[in-house]
């Protein structure tokens, strides 16, 4: 059961250095403050010395020492973390995992067998893609690219496409295509948190976080939630606009992991033309096809 909030707990100003967000200490502090507990109260609930929790929270990435497994388990139990949050906690307590390059992952995914499976899904009208832990599209079929126009302009990264952190960028198609913006932002923040935590020493993980941190919407989502996601349950709907007809539709999306390719997720979306989502927004957004092309990017 989640402990009751402590009215004497005060949140300190959020950190401004994105790299420092990917530590067990910062995560422990964020969870504790999200539960509105002082460090003393949290330590008492965990049955550890207050200095033990203080040392975990305040150590820098360079000086971070792994806590005892029993301390990590006690932390997860005390704060009623769900499976994904507990997994993220253990990942942060363990050494970071190496992350292959996108080219290396593409070479693993781009096999005749996988191409044949993607062709079958294309014939059924399903969008599908292999996605790395940072939400880079490694390999995708044509329906996937068609459903998400402009993705290549954001390095084929779904989080960058949605949050578009550079204020000088032309507003991307995602502003119009994605109907449930808040829901999608919350999910991609949670999913990105999981991947960044496991691969926190990867240069491209740090670069991605630094870019996303420029987005006020991403920062707000990260700082005000402790949600973590690995994959996506089958049948969870995503509500989109068709880029050609502008009609709303619902996509049933599943993101799972490939046993033979542990650093890759496989995303499949089945479209239903019967829109089951929220009403269409009334404000005007430029239609994706109204924008002038900035040049073709080769699709993988």
XYZ file of C-alpha atoms in Angstrom:
300
model
C 0.000 0.000 0.000
C 1.309 3.447 -0.879
C 2.357 5.355 2.267
C 0.340 8.485 3.126
C 1.876 11.864 2.211
C 3.942 13.780 4.728
C 2.749 17.430 4.844
C 6.237 18.613 5.887
C 7.863 17.352 2.686
C 9.019 20.127 0.358
C 10.199 19.608 -3.186
C 13.550 21.141 -3.985
C 14.076 22.856 -7.368
C 14.384 20.344 -10.242
C 17.793 19.645 -11.689
C 18.751 21.410 -14.889
C 21.467 18.971 -16.030
C 19.734 16.182 -17.967
C 22.604 13.693 -17.555
C 22.205 13.824 -13.781
C 18.619 12.600 -14.123
C 19.781 9.104 -15.036
C 21.008 8.038 -11.603
C 19.503 5.850 -8.943
C 19.802 8.749 -6.506
C 17.764 11.149 -8.608
C 15.149 8.457 -9.268
C 14.903 7.621 -5.563
C 14.473 11.265 -4.731
C 11.854 11.789 -7.431
C 9.827 8.788 -6.251
C 10.026 9.915 -2.624
C 8.957 13.463 -3.455
C 6.196 12.178 -5.725
C 4.860 10.324 -2.666
C 5.202 13.558 -0.628
C 7.515 12.044 1.987
C 10.459 13.553 3.808
C 13.714 11.632 3.663
C 13.421 10.799 7.362
C 9.925 9.381 6.995
C 10.860 7.423 3.875
C 13.913 5.916 5.589
C 11.784 4.876 8.558
C 9.310 3.149 6.274
C 12.188 1.387 4.489
C 13.713 0.349 7.849
C 17.066 1.887 6.926
C 19.151 4.653 8.419
C 18.308 8.113 7.107
C 21.945 8.585 6.057
C 21.710 5.461 3.917
C 18.878 6.970 1.896
C 20.601 10.359 1.868
C 23.780 8.840 0.433
C 21.782 7.088 -2.306
C 19.940 10.277 -3.257
C 22.861 12.705 -3.188
C 25.681 10.733 -4.761
C 26.773 11.956 -8.179
C 26.973 9.615 -11.199
C 30.775 9.494 -10.830
C 30.600 8.491 -7.168
C 27.478 6.366 -7.274
C 28.006 3.083 -5.463
C 25.616 0.210 -5.800
C 23.314 -0.148 -2.788
C 22.614 -3.492 -1.248
C 20.004 -5.539 -3.186
C 17.919 -5.673 -0.013
C 17.846 -1.856 0.084
C 16.636 -1.702 -3.527
C 13.945 -4.294 -2.819
C 12.875 -2.450 0.323
C 12.655 0.787 -1.658
C 10.444 -0.838 -4.299
C 8.178 -2.408 -1.691
C 7.906 0.696 0.479
C 6.814 2.899 -2.400
C 4.529 0.266 -3.969
C 6.361 0.399 -7.294
C 4.784 -1.511 -10.139
C 6.721 -4.060 -12.173
C 8.089 -1.556 -14.690
C 9.133 0.931 -11.976
C 10.815 -1.822 -9.976
C 12.633 -3.027 -13.093
C 13.810 0.529 -13.753
C 15.055 0.815 -10.159
C 17.101 -2.382 -10.462
C 18.473 -1.230 -13.833
C 19.696 2.008 -12.248
C 21.281 0.063 -9.374
C 23.120 -2.196 -11.834
C 25.907 -1.215 -14.245
C 24.549 0.398 -17.434
C 24.083 -1.870 -20.432
C 25.859 -1.111 -23.713
C 23.674 0.030 -26.592
C 24.550 -1.053 -30.133
C 24.476 1.541 -32.875
C 21.383 1.887 -35.016
C 23.352 0.459 -37.947
C 24.272 -2.622 -35.906
C 20.679 -3.105 -34.797
C 19.429 -2.652 -38.354
C 21.820 -5.341 -39.553
C 20.375 -7.710 -36.943
C 16.768 -6.886 -37.794
C 17.030 -6.747 -41.577
C 16.838 -10.472 -42.352
C 14.853 -12.252 -45.073
C 12.613 -13.781 -42.416
C 11.822 -10.450 -40.809
C 11.279 -8.799 -44.183
C 8.837 -11.566 -45.113
C 6.909 -11.087 -41.870
C 6.729 -7.327 -42.452
C 5.498 -7.904 -46.020
C 2.704 -10.122 -44.726
C 1.679 -7.422 -42.266
C 1.775 -4.844 -45.050
C -0.623 -6.980 -47.097
C -2.992 -7.005 -44.127
C -2.795 -3.217 -43.874
C -0.891 -3.276 -40.578
C 1.862 -0.820 -39.733
C 4.950 -2.351 -38.140
C 8.470 -1.364 -37.139
C 11.505 -2.505 -35.214
C 12.309 0.134 -32.572
C 15.349 0.477 -30.336
C 15.129 1.302 -26.590
C 15.428 5.037 -27.337
C 12.500 4.916 -29.768
C 14.543 5.182 -32.916
C 12.876 3.440 -35.841
C 15.375 0.848 -37.037
C 13.300 -0.846 -39.731
C 9.679 -0.235 -40.761
C 7.165 -1.055 -43.472
C 5.469 1.452 -45.747
C 2.182 1.758 -43.772
C 4.196 2.770 -40.707
C 6.017 5.582 -42.524
C 2.800 6.683 -44.209
C 0.892 6.918 -40.932
C 3.573 9.111 -39.322
C 4.632 11.673 -41.937
C 7.700 13.771 -41.269
C 9.261 11.231 -38.927
C 12.489 11.151 -40.964
C 12.960 14.882 -40.349
C 13.406 14.070 -36.648
C 16.071 11.400 -37.159
C 13.326 8.759 -37.280
C 12.911 9.078 -33.510
C 9.329 8.949 -32.286
C 9.973 10.965 -29.118
C 11.655 13.791 -31.051
C 8.832 13.704 -33.612
C 6.203 14.104 -30.904
C 7.968 16.610 -28.630
C 9.904 18.519 -31.370
C 12.141 20.262 -28.803
C 13.851 22.714 -31.159
C 11.700 25.882 -31.220
C 13.088 26.787 -34.640
C 11.675 23.634 -36.220
C 8.654 23.879 -38.452
C 5.712 22.444 -36.448
C 5.777 18.749 -37.307
C 2.956 16.632 -38.621
C 2.647 15.018 -35.188
C 0.821 18.097 -33.897
C -2.035 17.259 -36.247
C -1.679 13.498 -36.698
C -1.773 12.536 -33.001
C -5.190 13.303 -31.529
C -4.543 12.284 -27.897
C -1.406 14.375 -27.457
C -1.250 14.211 -23.651
C -1.769 10.470 -23.566
C 0.927 9.860 -26.175
C 3.327 12.272 -24.453
C 2.876 10.472 -21.132
C 3.484 7.065 -22.691
C 6.573 8.086 -24.691
C 8.067 9.792 -21.625
C 7.546 6.644 -19.570
C 8.955 4.406 -22.302
C 11.927 6.667 -22.956
C 12.710 6.757 -19.230
C 13.036 2.986 -19.197
C 15.401 2.876 -22.173
C 17.507 5.793 -20.994
C 17.930 4.271 -17.546
C 19.236 0.960 -18.841
C 21.584 2.580 -21.385
C 22.458 5.736 -19.450
C 26.144 5.685 -20.376
C 25.474 5.550 -24.111
C 26.492 8.801 -25.841
C 23.420 8.708 -28.028
C 21.190 8.174 -24.970
C 22.619 11.294 -23.340
C 22.338 13.245 -26.576
C 18.684 12.269 -26.926
C 17.881 13.317 -23.358
C 19.672 16.633 -23.828
C 17.614 17.292 -26.952
C 14.325 16.265 -25.390
C 15.020 18.363 -22.303
C 14.654 21.502 -24.439
C 10.964 20.684 -24.792
C 8.873 22.228 -21.978
C 6.237 19.549 -22.543
C 8.777 16.737 -22.134
C 10.290 18.325 -19.020
C 6.849 18.724 -17.476
C 5.948 15.133 -18.282
C 9.250 13.815 -16.875
C 9.206 15.878 -13.683
C 5.556 15.341 -12.790
C 5.311 11.597 -13.279
C 7.222 8.516 -12.163
C 5.654 6.267 -14.791
C 7.919 3.772 -16.558
C 6.972 1.608 -19.539
C 8.563 -1.329 -21.289
C 6.558 -2.280 -24.354
C 2.830 -1.686 -24.749
C -0.034 -4.070 -24.055
C -1.843 -5.528 -27.026
C -4.957 -3.696 -28.008
C -4.146 -0.344 -26.400
C -5.659 2.204 -28.801
C -3.858 5.149 -30.363
C -6.023 7.853 -31.926
C -4.710 9.450 -35.103
C -5.665 11.473 -38.157
C -5.229 9.962 -41.592
C -2.553 12.106 -43.307
C -4.385 11.958 -46.661
C -8.100 12.063 -45.837
C -7.755 13.947 -42.521
C -10.318 11.562 -41.012
C -9.786 10.338 -37.437
C -9.209 6.646 -36.861
C -8.093 4.316 -34.093
C -5.032 2.093 -34.212
C -4.721 -0.927 -31.928
C -1.020 -0.960 -31.036
C 1.198 -3.580 -29.439
C 4.904 -3.188 -28.664
C 6.720 -6.322 -27.573
C 10.308 -7.460 -27.352
C 11.980 -9.925 -29.670
C 13.652 -12.802 -27.767
C 16.408 -13.135 -30.363
C 16.963 -9.365 -30.460
C 16.847 -8.181 -26.824
C 17.614 -4.542 -27.659
C 14.791 -4.249 -30.163
C 11.051 -3.887 -29.763
C 8.588 -4.853 -32.465
C 5.655 -2.490 -32.878
C 2.483 -3.538 -34.720
C -0.580 -1.390 -35.291
C -3.914 -2.600 -36.671
C -6.130 0.134 -37.987
C -9.845 0.470 -37.369
C -11.613 3.123 -39.417
C -14.224 3.345 -36.668
C -12.816 6.161 -34.535
C -13.124 5.262 -30.849
C -11.182 8.165 -29.421
C -11.923 11.673 -28.152
C -13.644 14.272 -30.320
C -11.538 16.000 -32.908
C -9.975 19.236 -31.647
C -11.647 22.373 -32.958
C -8.503 24.438 -33.407
C -6.913 24.517 -36.839
C -3.691 22.649 -37.466
C -1.875 22.746 -40.805
C -2.513 19.572 -42.730
C 0.681 17.521 -43.231
C 0.237 17.561 -47.003
C 0.045 21.379 -46.988
C 3.684 21.670 -46.000
C 6.349 21.868 -48.668
C 8.720 18.946 -48.770
C 12.200 19.566 -47.394
C 13.714 16.691 -49.325
C 13.474 12.945 -49.267
C 15.240 10.874 -46.667
C 16.020 7.306 -47.561
C 13.842 4.915 -45.620
C 15.317 1.799 -44.175
